[in-house]
XYZ file of C-alpha atoms in Angstrom:
675
model
C 84.253 96.918 110.151
C 82.948 98.975 113.059
C 82.069 95.804 115.448
C 85.266 95.075 115.292
C 86.239 98.682 117.140
C 83.895 97.774 119.629
C 85.026 94.341 120.549
C 88.059 96.356 121.396
C 86.212 98.184 123.635
C 85.248 94.718 125.061
C 88.846 94.133 125.870
C 89.265 97.029 127.951
C 86.120 96.253 129.637
C 87.188 93.257 130.927
C 90.397 95.181 132.460
C 88.756 98.340 133.495
C 87.979 99.140 137.648
C 84.713 101.643 138.781
C 85.309 103.549 141.881
C 82.787 105.426 143.595
C 83.607 108.778 144.587
C 83.903 109.089 148.596
C 83.630 112.178 150.535
C 87.494 112.895 151.600
C 86.921 111.902 155.655
C 88.190 108.331 154.575
C 91.757 110.142 153.605
C 91.891 112.151 156.861
C 91.477 109.436 158.925
C 94.252 107.423 157.500
C 96.229 110.147 157.262
C 96.103 110.124 160.653
C 96.763 106.835 161.081
C 99.974 107.488 158.915
C 101.160 110.294 161.691
C 100.962 108.036 164.395
C 102.539 104.232 162.441
C 105.752 106.611 160.851
C 106.866 107.159 164.649
C 107.954 103.221 164.370
C 107.594 101.978 160.792
C 107.162 98.436 160.032
C 104.623 96.826 157.544
C 101.298 97.980 159.649
C 102.559 101.498 157.972
C 103.470 99.974 154.416
C 99.818 98.867 154.161
C 98.478 102.112 155.561
C 100.203 103.903 152.549
C 98.973 101.561 150.731
C 95.442 102.017 151.654
C 95.531 105.569 151.434
C 96.803 105.499 148.263
C 94.111 103.369 146.905
C 91.585 105.851 148.161
C 93.431 108.870 146.418
C 92.951 107.021 143.311
C 89.884 107.432 142.878
C 89.775 111.049 142.949
C 93.923 112.627 142.802
C 96.624 110.780 140.943
C 99.008 111.816 142.058
C 98.860 111.742 145.808
C 98.199 108.165 145.098
C 101.366 107.706 143.752
C 102.690 109.633 146.258
C 101.915 107.508 148.496
C 102.765 103.746 146.280
C 106.099 105.322 146.709
C 106.755 105.904 150.177
C 104.917 102.152 150.268
C 108.132 100.817 148.097
C 110.369 102.922 149.317
C 109.319 101.894 152.937
C 109.604 98.283 151.825
C 112.950 98.227 149.971
C 114.310 99.393 153.282
C 113.037 97.065 155.738
C 112.947 94.428 152.643
C 109.455 93.306 152.614
C 108.698 90.928 149.459
C 105.118 91.460 149.234
C 105.106 95.370 150.357
C 108.082 95.306 147.017
C 106.046 93.183 145.061
C 102.657 95.080 145.807
C 104.284 98.414 144.956
C 104.969 97.071 141.228
C 101.369 95.747 141.229
C 100.171 99.708 142.190
C 102.046 101.977 140.748
C 102.139 99.852 137.343
C 98.730 100.292 137.035
C 98.570 103.932 137.430
C 101.374 103.935 134.523
C 98.894 101.811 132.104
C 95.891 104.006 132.825
C 98.120 107.243 132.420
C 98.944 104.839 128.691
C 102.617 104.570 129.923
C 102.850 101.176 128.451
C 106.977 101.133 128.705
C 107.375 102.826 131.750
C 104.421 100.197 132.910
C 105.972 97.174 131.567
C 109.468 97.907 133.078
C 108.022 98.337 136.453
C 105.888 94.860 136.061
C 108.944 93.265 135.061
C 110.663 93.888 138.664
C 107.558 92.653 140.169
C 108.017 89.700 138.566
C 112.301 89.151 139.091
C 110.893 89.968 142.677
C 108.494 87.043 142.464
C 110.429 84.429 140.984
C 113.270 84.960 143.527
C 110.672 84.547 146.467
C 109.535 81.333 144.777
C 105.830 83.057 145.569
C 104.149 81.377 142.930
C 100.778 83.459 143.380
C 103.017 86.809 142.376
C 104.156 84.754 139.654
C 101.451 83.793 138.019
C 99.734 87.962 138.357
C 102.498 89.659 136.870
C 103.166 87.228 134.034
C 98.904 88.380 133.702
C 99.615 92.310 134.307
C 102.348 92.168 131.727
C 100.484 89.918 129.448
C 98.240 92.942 129.659
C 100.548 95.628 129.002
C 101.755 93.357 125.435
C 98.086 92.941 124.253
C 97.885 97.020 125.152
C 100.875 97.127 122.428
C 99.244 95.128 119.814
C 101.922 91.854 120.516
C 99.489 89.772 120.567
C 101.729 86.540 120.294
C 103.898 87.755 123.316
C 100.719 89.220 125.459
C 99.545 85.236 125.138
C 102.589 83.724 126.387
C 102.610 85.470 128.867
C 98.811 84.357 129.918
C 99.850 80.867 129.115
C 102.755 81.402 131.848
C 100.115 82.908 134.342
C 98.041 80.125 133.775
C 100.616 77.004 133.770
C 100.374 78.341 137.471
C 96.787 79.311 138.667
C 95.895 75.827 137.150
C 98.194 73.972 140.292
C 96.417 76.187 142.845
C 93.366 75.318 141.602
C 92.261 79.122 141.224
C 88.708 79.032 139.472
C 88.112 82.589 139.386
C 91.425 83.648 137.791
C 92.074 80.995 135.858
C 88.343 81.912 133.335
C 90.010 85.498 133.941
C 92.609 84.068 132.574
C 91.287 81.603 129.427
C 88.965 84.309 128.202
C 91.939 86.727 127.930
C 94.014 83.708 125.798
C 90.618 84.086 124.034
C 90.842 87.293 122.970
C 94.349 87.305 121.835
C 94.063 84.117 119.968
C 91.217 86.368 118.301
C 93.668 88.935 117.243
C 95.944 86.439 115.924
C 92.827 85.622 113.852
C 92.989 81.718 115.277
C 88.903 81.369 115.500
C 89.030 77.590 116.933
C 91.866 77.996 119.458
C 90.188 81.033 120.310
C 86.703 79.227 120.920
C 88.558 76.472 123.026
C 89.718 78.668 125.281
C 86.621 80.755 125.398
C 84.292 77.167 126.617
C 87.070 76.508 129.651
C 86.354 80.089 130.571
C 82.298 79.636 130.358
C 82.825 75.732 132.390
C 84.551 76.799 135.072
C 81.949 79.911 135.214
C 79.458 77.193 134.321
C 78.202 77.385 138.330
C 77.209 81.159 138.692
C 75.373 81.473 135.202
C 74.353 84.942 136.563
C 77.629 86.073 136.540
C 78.650 89.450 135.566
C 82.007 87.764 134.074
C 80.107 85.479 132.064
C 78.666 88.568 130.434
C 82.105 89.714 128.468
C 82.859 85.943 127.847
C 79.856 85.092 126.429
C 80.272 88.419 124.209
C 83.944 87.309 123.193
C 82.930 84.175 122.494
C 79.952 85.521 120.450
C 82.542 87.062 118.324
C 84.790 84.755 117.666
C 81.966 82.786 116.447
C 80.748 85.307 113.688
C 84.091 85.940 112.359
C 84.847 81.963 112.218
C 84.892 80.240 108.797
C 82.429 79.643 107.988
C 80.633 81.765 110.347
C 78.619 79.387 112.957
C 75.386 81.885 113.488
C 73.525 80.049 115.613
C 75.850 79.152 118.409
C 76.896 83.646 117.737
C 73.312 84.232 118.535
C 72.909 81.896 121.863
C 76.498 83.481 122.918
C 75.342 87.021 122.228
C 71.267 86.452 123.948
C 72.979 84.603 126.964
C 75.203 87.970 127.488
C 72.455 90.439 127.125
C 70.336 88.521 129.975
C 73.341 88.683 132.272
C 73.659 92.466 131.700
C 69.923 93.043 131.740
C 69.960 91.541 135.315
C 72.720 93.749 136.319
C 71.422 96.567 134.595
C 75.210 97.067 133.809
C 73.946 99.730 130.598
C 77.590 99.783 128.869
C 78.042 96.001 128.531
C 74.346 96.061 127.306
C 75.500 98.564 124.853
C 78.624 96.659 122.971
C 75.680 93.526 123.148
C 73.310 95.453 121.218
C 75.603 96.590 118.636
C 77.509 93.140 118.072
C 73.707 92.159 117.468
C 73.159 94.532 115.024
C 76.414 93.167 113.151
C 75.506 90.040 113.867
C 72.005 90.734 111.202
C 73.662 92.277 108.601
C 76.609 90.376 107.987
C 75.053 87.334 106.851
C 74.511 86.553 102.923
C 71.543 88.174 102.748
C 71.696 90.961 105.243
C 68.486 91.903 107.456
C 68.921 94.879 108.261
C 64.894 95.475 109.816
C 66.873 92.906 112.802
C 70.066 95.323 112.653
C 67.411 98.358 113.359
C 66.244 97.442 116.930
C 68.985 96.817 118.441
C 70.795 100.344 116.274
C 68.520 102.474 118.004
C 68.408 100.872 121.978
C 72.551 100.965 121.276
C 71.941 104.868 120.477
C 69.283 105.070 123.223
C 71.837 103.723 125.664
C 74.845 105.818 124.183
C 72.956 108.643 125.333
C 73.089 108.018 128.588
C 77.313 107.502 129.451
C 79.246 109.535 128.517
C 82.191 107.585 126.243
C 83.195 109.736 123.022
C 85.018 106.334 121.458
C 81.534 104.669 121.712
C 79.718 106.880 120.291
C 82.189 107.408 117.353
C 81.948 103.160 116.869
C 77.730 103.174 117.242
C 77.708 106.565 114.516
C 79.612 104.244 111.796
C 77.344 101.745 112.168
C 74.516 104.137 111.380
C 75.995 105.042 108.619
C 76.749 101.509 106.881
C 73.660 100.143 107.478
C 71.787 103.445 105.623
C 74.745 103.037 103.192
C 73.670 99.436 102.720
C 69.819 100.716 102.341
C 70.756 102.709 99.621
C 70.276 106.085 101.748
C 73.331 108.084 101.048
C 71.854 111.240 102.484
C 71.228 109.684 106.310
C 74.655 107.571 105.804
C 76.421 110.520 105.237
C 74.809 112.123 108.100
C 75.479 109.908 110.528
C 79.646 109.061 109.319
C 79.734 113.269 109.399
C 79.005 113.133 113.338
C 81.335 110.454 113.389
C 83.386 112.505 111.723
C 83.605 115.773 114.033
C 84.172 112.926 117.571
C 86.821 111.760 115.720
C 88.300 114.617 115.268
C 87.400 116.439 118.108
C 89.346 113.535 120.052
C 92.193 113.411 117.749
C 91.512 110.135 117.010
C 93.179 109.395 114.044
C 92.933 106.383 112.709
C 88.981 107.155 113.131
C 89.341 109.776 110.952
C 90.907 107.447 108.334
C 87.975 104.759 108.965
C 85.829 107.594 108.448
C 87.165 109.074 104.887
C 87.177 105.574 103.581
C 82.943 105.210 104.058
C 82.776 109.002 102.271
C 84.874 107.855 99.511
C 82.608 104.671 99.083
C 79.287 106.903 99.319
C 81.370 109.224 96.814
C 81.791 106.772 94.520
C 78.078 105.337 94.793
C 76.842 109.123 93.809
C 79.022 109.167 90.843
C 81.288 111.918 92.834
C 84.769 110.871 91.034
C 86.596 113.969 92.349
C 85.248 113.910 96.030
C 86.254 109.728 96.346
C 89.510 110.411 94.665
C 90.032 113.348 97.313
C 89.101 111.433 100.622
C 91.019 107.853 99.098
C 93.853 110.209 98.579
C 93.058 111.707 102.845
C 92.536 108.150 103.668
C 95.980 107.237 102.266
C 97.686 110.135 103.602
C 96.430 108.878 107.163
C 97.355 105.439 106.650
C 101.060 107.166 106.044
C 101.343 109.183 108.519
C 100.607 106.636 110.910
C 103.080 104.599 108.930
C 105.333 107.502 109.413
C 105.384 107.748 112.649
C 106.668 104.299 113.374
C 109.688 104.957 110.996
C 109.904 107.998 112.845
C 110.052 106.178 115.750
C 112.213 103.699 115.715
C 114.740 106.067 113.963
C 114.005 108.443 117.059
C 115.191 105.031 119.247
C 118.585 104.653 117.652
C 119.398 108.092 117.938
C 118.721 107.790 121.037
C 121.158 105.000 121.769
C 123.496 106.631 119.997
C 123.355 109.564 122.016
C 123.359 107.280 125.259
C 126.163 105.208 123.845
C 128.474 108.563 123.372
C 127.419 109.939 127.215
C 128.868 106.609 128.487
C 132.097 107.332 126.614
C 132.228 110.920 127.945
C 132.067 109.657 131.716
C 134.788 106.952 131.045
C 136.931 110.016 129.826
C 136.262 111.719 133.184
C 136.184 109.222 135.348
C 140.175 108.012 134.273
C 140.846 111.702 134.675
C 139.961 111.749 138.138
C 141.533 108.373 138.775
C 145.068 110.004 137.382
C 144.358 112.907 140.062
C 143.822 110.331 142.680
C 146.642 108.712 141.659
C 148.800 112.050 141.428
C 148.031 112.593 145.284
C 148.516 109.223 146.430
C 151.968 109.451 145.066
C 152.765 113.029 146.425
C 151.337 111.790 150.099
C 153.404 109.241 150.117
C 156.860 110.966 149.318
C 156.397 113.050 151.978
C 155.686 110.008 154.137
C 158.751 108.503 153.015
C 161.370 111.173 153.018
C 163.640 109.478 154.675
C 164.518 106.453 152.091
C 163.731 108.910 149.896
C 165.934 106.952 146.756
C 163.598 103.892 147.213
C 160.732 106.275 147.081
C 162.189 107.647 143.748
C 162.249 104.145 142.402
C 159.165 103.732 143.071
C 157.002 106.383 142.000
C 158.770 105.829 138.276
C 157.923 102.050 138.625
C 153.853 103.429 139.310
C 154.737 106.071 136.740
C 155.716 103.591 134.060
C 152.737 101.007 135.143
C 150.138 103.810 134.941
C 151.206 105.482 131.381
C 150.866 101.776 130.636
C 147.204 101.633 131.648
C 146.313 104.806 130.193
C 148.146 103.682 127.318
C 145.243 100.469 126.911
C 142.753 103.383 128.046
C 143.559 105.642 125.560
C 144.146 102.648 122.837
C 140.280 101.316 124.147
C 138.556 105.022 123.820
C 139.862 105.530 120.057
C 138.128 102.120 119.392
C 135.196 103.548 121.021
C 134.980 106.658 119.079
C 135.792 104.544 115.728
C 132.144 102.900 116.455
C 130.705 105.549 117.439
C 131.326 106.990 114.494
C 130.482 104.331 112.190
C 127.203 104.982 113.929
C 126.669 108.545 113.182
C 127.489 107.326 109.619
C 124.368 104.863 109.707
C 122.621 107.014 111.083
C 123.221 109.737 109.114
C 122.551 106.933 105.923
C 119.694 106.439 107.511
C 117.246 109.668 108.158
C 119.020 110.113 104.620
C 117.016 107.406 103.032
C 114.230 108.521 105.329
C 114.443 112.296 103.661
C 115.146 112.076 99.977
C 114.812 108.143 98.892
C 111.933 107.599 100.694
C 110.621 111.302 100.364
C 111.501 112.063 96.631
C 109.532 108.325 95.438
C 106.021 109.801 97.155
C 106.220 113.494 95.452
C 107.113 112.181 92.173
C 103.935 109.672 92.921
C 102.463 113.074 93.845
C 102.761 114.731 90.582
C 102.687 112.097 88.669
C 98.824 111.626 89.880
C 98.199 115.523 88.877
C 99.459 114.574 85.392
C 97.350 111.719 85.492
C 94.491 113.823 86.731
C 94.532 117.015 84.059
C 95.348 114.740 81.433
C 93.562 111.699 81.602
C 90.562 112.484 79.152
C 93.245 113.471 76.791
C 94.979 110.233 76.739
C 94.472 106.658 75.326
C 93.542 103.249 76.751
C 97.680 102.069 76.595
C 98.820 104.862 77.326
C 96.935 105.281 80.405
C 97.370 101.317 81.409
C 101.389 102.324 81.029
C 101.270 105.037 83.613
C 99.574 102.929 86.033
C 101.837 99.632 85.292
C 104.894 102.916 86.299
C 102.720 104.258 88.923
C 102.314 100.755 90.549
C 106.524 99.926 90.171
C 107.000 103.151 92.040
C 105.012 102.245 94.968
C 106.131 98.424 95.219
C 109.639 99.678 95.601
C 108.187 102.566 98.027
C 106.850 99.591 99.809
C 109.743 96.909 99.341
C 111.747 100.064 100.924
C 109.281 101.062 103.971
C 108.974 97.503 105.091
C 113.595 96.919 104.827
C 113.686 100.319 106.822
C 111.428 98.789 109.414
C 113.580 95.579 109.769
C 116.481 97.495 109.819
C 115.616 99.348 112.617
C 113.897 96.883 114.636
C 117.400 94.743 114.131
C 118.971 97.859 115.265
C 117.347 98.942 118.494
C 116.581 95.329 119.548
C 112.751 94.390 118.984
C 112.459 91.953 116.506
C 112.730 88.417 118.779
C 114.570 85.562 117.290
C 112.090 82.419 117.754
C 113.830 79.414 115.988
C 111.870 76.181 115.321
C 111.654 73.169 113.374
C 110.098 74.647 110.060
C 109.786 73.427 106.850
C 111.087 75.202 103.794
C 108.963 74.989 100.831
C 106.070 75.833 103.608
C 108.330 78.932 104.775
C 109.254 79.725 101.292
C 105.407 79.292 99.053
C 104.177 82.473 98.927
C 107.902 84.484 98.688
C 108.451 81.968 95.579
C 104.789 83.182 94.393
C 105.953 87.099 94.728
C 108.765 86.469 93.255
C 107.342 84.206 90.276
C 105.188 86.818 89.155
C 107.313 89.472 89.644
C 110.170 87.848 87.277
C 107.497 87.115 84.946
C 106.282 90.944 84.235
C 109.999 91.825 83.690
C 110.389 89.142 81.827
C 113.227 86.534 83.583
C 113.000 83.532 83.993
C 113.314 82.062 87.607
C 113.850 78.364 88.866
C 113.016 76.438 92.038
C 115.299 73.296 93.045
C 113.887 72.109 96.479
C 113.051 69.030 97.660
C 108.666 68.780 98.360
C 110.005 68.564 102.274
C 113.064 70.387 103.613
C 112.994 70.382 107.731
C 115.747 73.374 109.368
C 115.071 74.437 112.984
C 115.082 78.482 112.250
C 112.889 81.806 112.948
C 110.776 81.018 109.937
C 110.129 85.243 109.718
C 113.635 85.802 109.694
C 114.268 83.483 107.672
C 111.363 84.661 104.372
C 112.543 87.941 105.105
C 116.096 86.865 103.999
C 114.824 85.197 100.706
C 113.010 87.210 99.647
C 115.479 90.238 99.766
C 117.572 88.084 97.597
C 115.567 86.767 95.629
C 114.117 90.687 94.688
C 117.903 91.504 94.603
C 118.887 89.188 91.793
C 115.521 89.962 89.897
C 116.094 93.795 90.279
C 119.596 92.714 88.584
C 118.922 90.473 86.305
C 117.814 91.528 82.424
C 115.642 90.531 80.077
C 115.537 86.919 79.165
C 118.090 86.248 82.683
C 117.580 83.706 84.751
C 116.901 83.371 88.459
C 117.543 80.091 90.382
C 116.596 79.065 94.273
C 117.626 76.088 95.244
C 117.825 74.283 98.630
C 120.411 71.370 98.862
C 120.865 68.872 101.785
C 124.539 69.355 102.946
C 124.156 66.368 105.716
C 122.416 65.172 108.327
C 122.507 68.666 110.115
C 123.384 71.291 107.750
C 121.059 72.920 104.760
C 122.809 75.290 102.200
C 120.014 77.427 100.490
C 121.177 79.373 96.721
C 120.373 82.414 95.281
C 121.828 82.675 92.103
C 121.249 84.951 88.841
C 122.815 85.755 85.548
C 122.460 89.556 85.893
C 124.731 92.416 86.007
C 127.267 90.903 88.281
C 129.437 92.750 90.885
C 133.380 93.657 90.760
C 135.530 92.360 94.354
C 135.709 96.029 95.147
C 131.866 96.432 95.208
C 131.369 93.113 97.033
C 133.581 94.892 99.600
C 131.528 97.828 99.988
C 128.067 96.059 99.799
C 127.038 96.885 103.400
C 128.646 99.527 104.741
C 125.749 101.891 104.275
C 128.020 105.132 104.695
C 130.225 104.393 101.233
C 127.839 103.269 98.910
C 125.408 105.556 96.393
C 122.341 104.014 96.391
C 122.140 101.069 92.863
C 119.559 100.950 90.229
C 118.102 97.473 89.027
C 118.230 96.626 84.675
C 114.675 98.322 84.398
C 115.664 100.812 86.133
C 114.244 99.781 89.628
C 115.820 102.336 92.924
C 117.799 100.454 95.553
C 118.784 101.610 98.728
C 121.057 98.323 99.658
C 119.360 97.900 103.371
C 117.892 94.989 102.215
C 121.305 92.916 102.160
C 122.060 94.320 105.458
C 119.363 93.335 106.857
C 119.930 89.594 105.797
C 123.059 90.310 106.845
C 122.054 91.045 110.657
C 119.298 88.205 110.672
C 121.612 85.500 109.474
C 123.971 86.437 111.895
C 121.185 85.544 114.358
C 121.405 82.130 113.164
C 125.130 81.447 113.853
C 125.250 82.025 109.902
C 126.856 84.466 107.117
C 126.632 85.551 103.470
C 128.413 84.059 101.400
C 129.223 85.924 97.992
C 130.443 85.012 94.101
C 130.035 87.556 91.733
C 132.245 88.402 88.612
C 130.549 90.942 86.094
C 128.225 90.771 83.951
C 128.643 87.446 84.212
C 126.223 87.223 87.403
C 125.794 86.681 90.653
C 125.718 83.494 93.547
C 124.303 84.051 97.658
C 124.550 81.178 99.408
C 124.107 80.471 103.323
C 123.796 77.080 105.282
C 121.218 76.720 107.868
C 122.223 73.845 111.061
């Protein structure tokens, strides 16, 4: 568990640049050279700006930004493509160091556009690599992988061994995070082979560490290969006296010994002790926290609960001091396990509640971030509309001024001018009428967006908050009365709590999917898929849910049904439709999923139920969040209507529509066609 965090440090180490601080003499000399060169601005001055910015980057980040911007502005004025591209590299790097990943991404995407326009393949490859790194830090590993693969295609043509080895290792890391260990090992070995001519190179230490991580986490674990990779990495780190790398390897070696089928704690302890010695040498709070968690784990496995609690307390102190929210949650989980082993059930319950609160806090931040992005989008549209109105007023004022000037100038032919002015007025009125119509349409659209936003916040504040409060009150009742209730009562109570939690999870998933669709952050990636594979998990989930409710669930689908679609979106659509069908079908009813090939290019997917059905009026407001109250299922299940809205918008991405047939008390049928 904590070794996983060590691996994150490996990734950060791959991209870290270690600077040595010099005196101010170098920057003073550069400033003097700039003062001379500014008399005749050219590429030499641009390079001086960049060189000065690079020097300041070691001691004064704001001054570095100042000189980088001067270099970028001058490159734009003299239209020097190489300088424009270098500006995106240097300035984007500073934004990344400051944690402004979205801004850094925008700057590097501009760099990619500049490189593509100029046809410079080295710059194209470098820009793709930078963008891939930024997506990695945003935990978007599939996107990161795609950009690094693009960079590789250019570096392979250029036969650049060093850059290829770096890209292969970054691809290895992305595959590791995607849990595709075989592909990760393949690219790790590619990087290793490229560096085979320089067996003592420090970069080879990183490659071997990452390979060791993949070998130890693969299925089945490949202990022999992991050991060889780690020990070779340790040899290189000691050869270069690289204490930070040595620390990471010692932690990984300790992990190697205690994750085996028969944990060898005696072998693990010397590595942890050496890691502790190394950790005291450099100031890295995150590294200290990881090490203390590892020490706590080992003592817990040995049964030394007091020592385990001592180490986790030190880890918690570091996490709270540095606001490492996720680490605080991890520490609470370890404390909960310790309390359970010591039969401190009250402490265990409190720590579990705190860990869950941390997890819910992180999840809530994601939802609220999407909500804020939606609100910003709405405010932007509103400002654009106001600007359009102001521009229309200015246009009218200019037209009147020109008309008056023309009247004074053409006084001699006043009759012709009067006719001409009347003609202009008529034309202007028609234009204003068209503009007013357009403004009214935009106002209606903004009103709809505002109503949708209000409904979204209502769902967050009411439909999400109230069930959470109800669950808390129910847990309080359980805590107060569990000793007085019999097993059957407790089992029924637990079932109701689980149903409520499942409902909240479904609501959160729909909120996140809908927010991503609204803000344009969900990608549409169609590919050839087999529906029997794509729907397997959804069918298993719905079959269990239907059985618990006493509803029959039938599947009519050929053994092989190939379509071109986005597998994630299509699975979400079918899961939402089936969940709704079960929700509104009473005990003894039937829900059916059928897949039928219409012709060589079209496949129809249908979800049918024998539930409560809907009137024509209900169908007409089915996708309107602002006008339709939340509906309850036949067993009192809660719902918001977001699921069907997500289905419709995802189907629009596929060029399809959701067709609905329903009659009160006779059931409903939802179907759509995928081409």
